[in-house]
Amino acid sequence: MALNLKANPFFLSESDIDWVKETLYKMSIEEKIGQLFCPIGYSNEESYLRPIVENYKIGGMMFRSGQYDDIVQAHKRLQQYSEIPLLLAANLEFGGTGIVEEGTHFGRQMQVAATGDPQNAYQLGRISAIEGGAVGVNWAFAPVVDIDYNYYNPITNVRTYGSDPQTVLDFARQYCKGVQENGMAASIKHFPGDGTDDRDQHLLVGVNRFSVEEWDSTYGRIYKELIDEGVLTVMAGHIALPAYQEKLNPALKNCQKLPASLSPELITGLLRNQLGFNGLIVTDATPMVGFTSAMPREKAVPAAISAGCDMFLFNQSLEEDYHYMLRGFQEGILTEERLNEAVTRILATKAALGLPAKKKSGRLVEANVEQLRTPEFLQLAKENVTQAITLVKDTQNLLPISVTKHKRVLLQILGPYEESNQTVLDEIKKRLEEEGFQITVYQPETMETFMSGQMDTALTIQKKYDLVLYFANVENRSNATTARLNWHTFFGGGNNLPWFVNEVPTVFVSLANPYHLLDVPMVKTYINAYDNSVYTIESVIEKVMGRSPFKGQSPIDPFCGREELRY
């Protein structure tokens, strides 16, 4: 499709278009090449940032979450050093804490969906944009519009709005509205759609195996409607879509089915021409194996832009990738026409966000710490949590628990990350002890435990505890091949495993992966909380003690299609 700066999603005025054209005209080939890059930032020091901006003329940068003063200083320096205003990005999937530690942790996308109210997604987007804007961010790498069809997928999970396409569309639409109404570009991801594979594109080329018809009615419908409604940017994943690649190019062999980030069939053929997307396309992070393993990097770097992407996200080495891109241009892999088109879309996105005028008036980074974690934002976050927590089953009619009946509690935290587990443990233990419960924290058994006959039996565990309470803290993390439970076992036994569900009342609360019932079907009382924030923990305890009703509506099938998990 032809680039149109007056059309959706840019809607540029004549003066904005003049700025884009004049800026492009003045740029050398080397400066245009630089605009294609959005590296990740690691420091706010002038000695680090200034050479990147001045030597490579980058188009944008993204920082991970940091402290307010550090992020503000980094963003101010970046915009000061750059002649052309920069796109400053952040992963704002769950609130302002995606960029600044002092921001509001609103809730994971699936937690928001579990409220059943898309207005909560609007508030998530609004708060993310306001808090991100308070430190200079103008580009949200969110929302995730993947559909969580495969409960084995280790990376989509609670990052999605669930497994129902209509729910994903309804909530994503409101998030985009909340973000873009507040002066920030949204980026829907990860095109052409994750969630059907049981593998992670961080580790290999993901594959969406839907047929053309299945894709059109699910992922395709979501992308089409959000594009028509004006989303400014799309992130291309390292995910293949063989059915459409074969349809658009029947000559393709199986080994040529590249990830979307490198596929002209998917980027130009499907996203541009068929879905009509006129805005900016950015690759997902290019150090991911789904990108790096697809072809030699010296070819892949220019090929991504040649395929139709406009910006290149992150680098193994910015210097190396810049030279690969320049060499690809010189060798004809990347044509001048495609280079100019990509840079025009980058500049048009900046113009659509009003960045040239803000640069002129010195308002690109209007730092305001008072916009972070306001009483209103905290209240909205708490209300979201209260509406979301889902009682999946209580077939033993155990709830509510009470100090009178369940004073002696064996508390277990399950999860692979010690620091996160300790934070969760400390918070839960403190709150339960304040309620009057006597808490014993599970300690892994040893050879000495086994040899001395101290392993619990059915009789001894009944005498020691009135309740066993599990909190699973298996968070989504890049580069993890599964998001399943792992147990500490000793000669096949030990109290980590829920062998005692018929001896002692047992409650299982998942703070992340909503599919853990697959691994603990014997537990009769199971709760999905979708997040491990302080507010979530507080609300879970209120609900299990009967002081607050369960209101959550599961956005996925927590029974994983298996009848035996229901009982």
XYZ file of C-alpha atoms in Angstrom:
567
model
C 0.000 0.000 0.000
C 1.123 3.554 -0.665
C 2.299 5.607 2.289
C -0.230 8.341 3.139
C 0.700 10.827 5.857
C -2.768 12.404 5.946
C -4.483 9.073 6.504
C -4.950 6.746 9.483
C -3.032 6.483 11.791
C -0.948 9.647 11.244
C -3.565 12.244 10.252
C -0.805 14.813 9.795
C -1.437 18.453 9.012
C 0.268 20.200 6.103
C 2.799 21.757 8.474
C 3.554 18.337 10.006
C 4.030 16.853 6.543
C 6.353 19.711 5.630
C 8.465 18.951 8.717
C 8.672 15.265 7.761
C 9.658 16.006 4.174
C 12.165 18.734 5.044
C 13.771 16.629 7.757
C 14.063 13.646 5.428
C 15.505 15.810 2.639
C 18.259 17.182 4.880
C 19.394 13.756 6.103
C 22.373 11.895 4.712
C 22.155 8.176 3.991
C 24.121 7.524 7.204
C 21.652 9.582 9.236
C 18.707 7.756 7.688
C 20.325 4.441 8.551
C 20.702 5.617 12.153
C 16.998 6.497 12.417
C 16.122 2.835 11.895
C 17.615 1.800 15.237
C 16.001 1.658 18.665
C 18.683 0.228 20.983
C 18.199 -0.631 24.635
C 19.709 1.763 27.159
C 21.944 0.577 29.985
C 23.140 3.796 31.642
C 22.121 7.423 32.094
C 25.720 8.645 31.992
C 26.629 11.290 29.425
C 29.755 9.352 28.437
C 27.523 6.421 27.442
C 24.512 8.159 25.873
C 26.074 11.008 23.950
C 28.258 8.914 21.611
C 25.296 6.663 20.761
C 23.121 9.605 19.757
C 25.784 11.691 18.039
C 27.667 8.891 16.287
C 24.692 6.842 15.085
C 21.796 9.367 14.959
C 19.427 6.730 16.352
C 15.669 7.077 16.014
C 14.728 5.900 19.494
C 15.765 4.079 22.648
C 14.186 1.948 25.338
C 15.131 1.629 28.993
C 14.059 -1.049 31.429
C 12.433 0.111 34.654
C 14.623 2.215 36.924
C 14.464 4.917 39.564
C 12.718 8.169 38.700
C 15.763 10.443 38.831
C 17.873 8.080 36.722
C 15.238 7.611 34.010
C 14.457 11.321 33.804
C 18.137 12.191 33.511
C 18.656 9.586 30.778
C 15.677 10.768 28.758
C 16.576 14.448 29.108
C 20.107 13.790 27.933
C 18.934 11.711 24.990
C 16.528 14.368 23.754
C 19.113 17.101 24.348
C 21.810 15.353 22.308
C 19.523 14.380 19.431
C 18.804 16.883 16.670
C 15.635 14.993 15.731
C 13.344 14.138 18.677
C 13.587 10.515 19.761
C 10.954 7.882 20.270
C 11.483 6.803 23.892
C 9.881 3.442 24.532
C 8.971 1.316 27.531
C 7.239 -2.012 28.194
C 4.059 -0.639 29.755
C 2.059 -3.867 29.816
C 1.036 -3.646 33.484
C 1.433 0.000 34.527
C 3.938 2.773 35.059
C 6.326 0.402 36.829
C 7.265 -0.784 33.349
C 9.564 2.258 33.204
C 9.811 3.809 36.678
C 9.968 1.963 39.980
C 7.989 4.698 41.720
C 5.071 4.180 39.319
C 1.826 2.248 39.733
C 1.751 -1.513 39.282
C -1.811 -1.757 37.983
C -1.995 -5.456 37.089
C -1.073 -8.069 34.500
C -3.249 -8.070 31.405
C -4.984 -11.334 32.321
C -5.781 -9.978 35.761
C -7.383 -6.967 34.101
C -9.390 -9.246 31.782
C -10.575 -11.322 34.760
C -12.497 -8.287 36.017
C -14.794 -8.650 33.012
C -14.763 -4.851 32.602
C -12.817 -3.372 29.631
C -12.863 -0.015 31.397
C -10.099 -1.392 33.603
C -7.966 -1.856 30.479
C -8.630 1.787 29.621
C -7.407 2.805 33.082
C -4.338 0.593 32.674
C -3.536 2.372 29.416
C -4.272 5.821 30.800
C -2.157 5.336 33.927
C 0.682 3.805 31.904
C 0.693 6.781 29.532
C 0.507 9.419 32.258
C 3.226 7.835 34.375
C 5.395 7.001 31.374
C 4.942 10.537 30.104
C 5.982 11.865 33.514
C 9.502 10.584 32.805
C 9.588 11.317 29.065
C 8.316 8.094 27.486
C 6.249 8.551 24.325
C 5.964 4.965 23.017
C 4.311 2.039 24.828
C 5.342 -1.446 23.758
C 1.850 -2.650 24.635
C -0.772 -4.023 24.597
C -0.084 -7.707 24.017
C -2.811 -8.894 21.630
C -1.685 -12.515 21.532
C -4.401 -15.085 22.264
C -3.580 -17.645 24.933
C -4.773 -20.776 23.168
C -2.000 -23.093 24.372
C -1.723 -23.523 28.128
C 1.803 -24.897 27.703
C 3.071 -21.652 26.172
C 5.622 -20.295 28.675
C 5.641 -16.629 27.606
C 2.093 -15.509 26.705
C 0.061 -16.615 29.722
C -0.879 -13.726 32.073
C 0.641 -11.224 29.640
C -2.454 -11.763 27.448
C -6.096 -10.840 27.893
C -6.966 -14.528 27.661
C -8.051 -17.157 25.163
C -11.185 -15.528 23.746
C -10.550 -13.312 20.678
C -13.470 -11.006 21.464
C -12.205 -10.420 25.014
C -8.700 -9.727 23.718
C -10.095 -7.238 21.207
C -12.381 -5.492 23.703
C -9.650 -5.029 26.308
C -6.866 -4.181 23.843
C -9.089 -1.568 22.213
C -9.595 0.180 25.547
C -5.903 0.006 26.459
C -4.949 1.607 23.127
C -7.548 4.306 23.673
C -6.240 5.054 27.164
C -2.647 5.274 25.920
C -3.162 7.258 22.742
C -5.641 9.718 24.263
C -2.822 10.669 26.615
C -0.220 11.522 23.999
C 1.599 8.217 23.641
C 1.849 5.720 20.791
C 0.599 2.194 21.452
C 2.248 -0.836 19.828
C 0.143 -3.954 19.402
C 2.216 -7.136 19.560
C 3.418 -9.761 18.611
C 2.302 -9.922 14.963
C 1.205 -12.330 13.498
C 0.238 -13.649 16.929
C 1.682 -15.803 19.687
C -0.213 -18.256 21.856
C -0.776 -21.290 19.628
C 2.762 -22.650 19.979
C 4.015 -24.267 23.185
C 7.444 -22.696 22.669
C 8.917 -19.227 23.173
C 10.144 -17.039 20.296
C 12.944 -15.819 22.560
C 14.484 -19.284 22.085
C 13.552 -20.239 18.500
C 11.350 -19.186 15.598
C 7.815 -19.447 16.935
C 5.102 -20.856 14.680
C 1.454 -19.835 14.492
C -0.081 -22.936 12.886
C -3.571 -21.550 12.286
C -5.087 -21.947 8.844
C -5.829 -18.835 6.797
C -9.491 -19.025 7.805
C -8.720 -19.569 11.500
C -6.246 -16.698 11.535
C -8.613 -14.310 9.745
C -11.389 -14.909 12.286
C -9.135 -14.580 15.355
C -5.778 -12.805 15.227
C -6.567 -11.195 11.895
C -9.811 -9.711 13.153
C -8.092 -8.254 16.209
C -5.314 -6.657 14.163
C -7.710 -5.370 11.497
C -10.066 -3.682 13.953
C -7.292 -2.100 16.016
C -5.589 -0.887 12.831
C -8.843 0.617 11.581
C -9.283 2.348 14.940
C -5.924 4.103 14.633
C -3.231 2.251 16.545
C 0.035 3.977 15.652
C 2.512 1.086 15.680
C 2.732 -2.699 15.374
C 5.521 -4.927 16.700
C 6.496 -7.806 14.414
C 7.332 -10.997 16.294
C 9.826 -13.677 15.409
C 6.886 -15.927 14.600
C 6.097 -17.659 11.316
C 2.598 -18.078 9.903
C 3.041 -20.849 7.313
C -0.547 -20.889 6.020
C -0.472 -17.254 4.988
C 3.121 -17.353 3.797
C 2.175 -20.218 1.454
C -0.973 -18.428 0.319
C 0.842 -15.183 -0.489
C 3.879 -16.893 -2.014
C 3.173 -20.468 -3.183
C 6.795 -20.814 -4.339
C 8.095 -20.738 -0.772
C 9.725 -23.902 0.494
C 9.340 -24.908 4.126
C 12.878 -23.793 5.010
C 12.084 -20.331 3.619
C 9.210 -19.642 6.008
C 10.883 -16.908 7.980
C 9.620 -15.229 11.133
C 7.354 -12.253 10.498
C 10.165 -9.839 11.371
C 11.992 -11.039 8.245
C 9.069 -12.083 6.040
C 7.969 -9.778 3.187
C 4.911 -12.016 2.762
C 3.725 -11.310 6.311
C 4.867 -7.694 6.722
C 4.269 -6.216 3.277
C 1.775 -8.740 1.928
C -0.422 -9.359 4.960
C 0.065 -6.497 7.417
C 0.481 -3.668 4.908
C -1.507 -4.685 1.861
C -4.248 -6.954 3.187
C -4.835 -5.452 6.646
C -4.122 -1.914 5.440
C -1.686 -0.855 8.149
C -0.173 2.520 7.240
C 1.721 3.136 10.494
C 5.127 2.239 11.898
C 6.254 -1.392 12.195
C 9.022 -2.234 14.659
C 10.703 -5.614 15.015
C 10.651 -7.417 18.320
C 14.024 -7.548 20.113
C 16.566 -8.786 17.573
C 18.962 -10.555 19.992
C 16.185 -13.145 20.431
C 17.030 -16.520 18.937
C 13.870 -16.443 16.844
C 15.576 -13.677 14.870
C 19.262 -14.517 15.144
C 18.883 -18.139 14.027
C 16.790 -17.381 10.948
C 19.676 -16.210 8.750
C 23.193 -14.765 9.117
C 22.973 -11.502 11.040
C 24.774 -9.466 8.397
C 21.897 -10.361 6.046
C 19.115 -10.359 8.635
C 19.701 -6.764 9.779
C 18.966 -5.119 6.389
C 16.487 -7.876 5.459
C 14.189 -6.885 8.339
C 13.789 -3.386 6.906
C 13.648 -4.679 3.347
C 10.785 -6.997 4.352
C 8.750 -3.971 5.439
C 9.685 -3.275 9.083
C 10.560 0.366 9.784
C 12.552 0.167 13.014
C 15.061 -2.348 14.323
C 14.753 -3.124 18.044
C 17.849 -3.726 20.217
C 21.241 -4.999 19.145
C 23.892 -7.496 20.005
C 26.258 -4.682 19.022
C 24.939 -1.345 17.759
C 28.193 -0.667 15.953
C 28.084 -4.018 14.188
C 24.391 -3.810 13.309
C 24.765 -0.252 12.002
C 27.525 -1.359 9.650
C 25.491 -4.399 8.572
C 22.565 -2.102 7.749
C 24.776 0.346 5.841
C 26.469 -2.476 3.953
C 23.071 -3.987 3.146
C 22.049 -0.657 1.645
C 25.251 -0.410 -0.354
C 24.793 -3.967 -1.647
C 21.169 -3.433 -2.605
C 19.515 -5.664 0.012
C 17.877 -2.491 1.331
C 16.809 -0.137 -1.452
C 16.814 3.648 -1.180
C 13.060 3.675 -1.772
C 12.430 1.290 1.144
C 14.893 3.208 3.365
C 13.135 6.505 2.664
C 9.733 4.951 3.265
C 10.826 3.507 6.631
C 12.378 6.780 7.798
C 9.322 8.710 6.636
C 7.102 6.527 8.807
C 9.430 7.016 11.774
C 9.360 10.795 11.318
C 5.591 10.741 10.748
C 5.087 8.888 14.039
C 7.137 11.541 15.801
C 5.094 14.265 14.133
C 1.805 12.541 15.049
C 2.924 12.633 18.696
C 3.756 16.347 18.447
C 7.432 15.759 19.190
C 8.857 18.428 16.828
C 6.851 21.186 18.543
C 7.793 19.840 21.976
C 11.447 19.763 20.934
C 11.236 23.395 19.828
C 9.674 24.503 23.110
C 11.886 22.305 25.318
C 8.953 20.171 26.556
C 10.016 16.717 25.394
C 10.662 15.500 28.935
C 8.326 17.326 31.293
C 9.336 15.422 34.409
C 6.712 15.400 37.144
C 7.116 12.977 40.029
C 3.721 14.050 41.418
C 2.026 12.206 38.538
C 3.343 8.876 39.815
C 1.393 6.541 42.070
C -1.311 9.072 42.880
C -4.102 8.177 45.343
C -6.467 7.868 42.372
C -4.159 5.468 40.540
C -3.630 3.323 43.635
C -7.357 3.123 44.270
C -8.038 2.085 40.682
C -5.331 -0.585 40.930
C -6.843 -1.953 44.159
C -10.318 -2.030 42.621
C -8.973 -3.910 39.610
C -7.434 -6.566 41.873
C -10.592 -6.918 43.962
C -12.690 -7.551 40.861
C -10.214 -9.976 39.284
C -9.270 -12.715 41.763
C -11.025 -15.905 40.696
C -12.179 -18.830 42.810
C -11.762 -21.671 40.321
C -13.065 -24.388 42.620
C -13.763 -25.200 46.266
C -15.249 -28.668 46.046
C -14.408 -29.387 49.699
C -16.425 -26.325 50.845
C -13.461 -25.158 52.872
C -13.713 -21.403 52.491
C -13.692 -19.158 54.355
C -10.774 -20.095 56.547
C -10.527 -18.770 60.096
C -8.047 -18.613 62.950
C -10.492 -20.585 65.069
C -10.529 -23.591 62.715
C -7.209 -23.268 60.877
C -4.758 -21.645 63.249
C -1.701 -23.819 62.481
C -0.737 -23.232 58.853
C 2.002 -24.833 56.769
C 2.873 -22.134 54.227
C 4.619 -23.008 50.955
C 5.873 -20.667 48.228
C 6.506 -22.360 44.876
C 8.580 -20.698 42.211
C 12.011 -20.686 40.565
C 13.178 -17.176 41.503
C 14.487 -16.819 45.058
C 14.353 -13.032 45.360
C 10.776 -12.810 44.110
C 9.745 -15.781 46.271
C 11.219 -14.179 49.379
C 9.342 -10.927 48.756
C 6.089 -12.831 48.331
C 6.765 -15.028 51.375
C 7.533 -12.084 53.630
C 4.347 -10.281 52.631
C 2.060 -13.298 53.041
C 3.595 -14.425 56.330
C 3.347 -10.943 57.800
C -0.308 -10.569 56.884
C -1.330 -14.024 58.095
C 0.468 -13.594 61.403
C -1.242 -10.237 61.867
C -4.530 -12.137 61.522
C -3.451 -14.491 64.308
C -2.409 -17.560 62.323
C 0.559 -19.594 63.510
C 2.750 -19.928 60.427
C 5.266 -22.666 59.689
C 7.218 -22.033 56.508
C 8.027 -25.193 54.592
C 11.678 -26.221 54.768
C 12.955 -28.784 52.244
C 13.642 -32.219 53.653
C 17.193 -33.548 53.783
C 18.881 -36.931 54.027
C 18.998 -36.436 57.777
C 15.230 -35.902 57.848
C 14.738 -39.145 55.975
C 17.304 -41.226 57.884
C 16.090 -40.099 61.319
C 12.481 -40.978 60.575
C 11.272 -37.376 60.757
C 9.305 -37.490 57.506
C 5.642 -36.771 58.212
C 3.062 -39.506 58.034
C -0.711 -39.194 57.655
C -1.062 -39.163 61.439
C 1.761 -36.735 62.260
C 0.828 -34.152 59.643
C -2.739 -34.090 60.953
C -1.428 -33.443 64.447
C 0.883 -30.592 63.320
C -1.266 -28.551 60.918
C -4.841 -27.372 60.484
C -4.276 -26.035 56.969
C -1.712 -26.205 54.171
C -1.546 -23.054 52.069
C 0.341 -22.972 48.755
C 1.192 -19.793 46.878
C 2.621 -20.466 43.404
C 4.858 -17.668 42.169
C 5.889 -19.045 38.767
C 6.214 -15.774 36.858
C 6.541 -15.409 33.098
C 10.190 -14.888 32.225
C 11.932 -14.671 28.879
C 14.099 -17.686 27.990
C 12.275 -20.134 30.262
C 11.090 -23.198 28.362
C 8.178 -23.897 30.722
C 6.075 -22.143 33.343
C 5.229 -25.291 35.293
C 5.562 -26.349 38.913
C 8.699 -28.074 40.134
C 8.811 -29.880 43.462
C 11.416 -30.613 46.076
C 11.092 -34.338 46.639
C 13.073 -36.694 48.783
C 12.890 -40.357 47.881
C 9.504 -39.628 46.340
C 8.101 -37.994 49.467
C 8.223 -34.872 51.539
C 5.708 -32.177 52.378
C 6.383 -30.037 49.317
C 4.155 -32.374 47.295
C 0.429 -32.222 48.121
C 0.164 -35.892 49.102
C -1.841 -34.982 52.203
C -4.978 -33.387 50.679
C -7.200 -36.022 52.330
C -5.518 -35.547 55.707
C -5.232 -31.749 56.005
C -7.384 -29.068 54.272
C -5.297 -27.622 51.435
C -5.628 -24.366 49.493
C -3.656 -23.524 46.343
C -3.316 -19.915 45.169
C -1.591 -19.133 41.878
C -0.101 -15.645 41.703
C 0.907 -16.033 38.068
C 0.335 -18.978 35.709
C -3.430 -19.658 35.741
C -3.009 -23.249 34.548
C -1.356 -24.810 37.620
C -4.433 -26.911 38.310
C -3.048 -29.170 35.577
C -0.297 -30.190 38.020
C -2.320 -30.150 41.264
C -5.692 -31.712 40.328
C -5.873 -33.318 43.767
C -6.201 -29.903 45.467
C -9.882 -29.171 46.064
C -9.648 -25.424 46.663
C -7.886 -23.499 43.918
C -7.639 -19.734 43.281
C -6.177 -17.746 40.386
C -4.887 -14.274 41.263
C -2.892 -13.553 38.033
C -0.339 -11.265 39.728
C 1.980 -11.133 42.741
C 1.610 -7.482 43.730
C 1.135 -6.432 47.354
C -2.473 -5.470 46.558
C -3.117 -8.898 45.074
C -1.765 -10.698 48.137
C -3.770 -8.461 50.450
C -6.959 -9.078 48.470
C -6.429 -12.857 48.320
C -6.184 -13.026 52.105
C -9.305 -10.873 52.488
C -11.202 -13.212 50.187
C -10.068 -16.548 51.640
C -11.095 -15.234 55.068
C -14.560 -14.367 53.760
C -14.356 -10.605 54.155
C -14.553 -9.941 50.410
C -16.423 -11.929 47.751
C -14.727 -13.573 44.778
C -15.755 -11.657 41.652
C -13.239 -12.764 39.000
C -14.295 -14.286 35.671
C -11.619 -16.586 34.255
C -10.368 -15.321 30.850
C -9.045 -18.811 30.059
C -10.069 -22.400 30.793
C -8.270 -23.151 34.090
C -9.314 -26.796 33.739
C -7.260 -27.096 30.523
C -10.074 -29.000 28.827
C -9.729 -31.863 31.334
C -12.815 -32.958 33.192
C -10.899 -34.542 36.085
C -9.506 -31.161 37.146
C -12.953 -29.886 38.084
C -13.417 -32.079 41.149
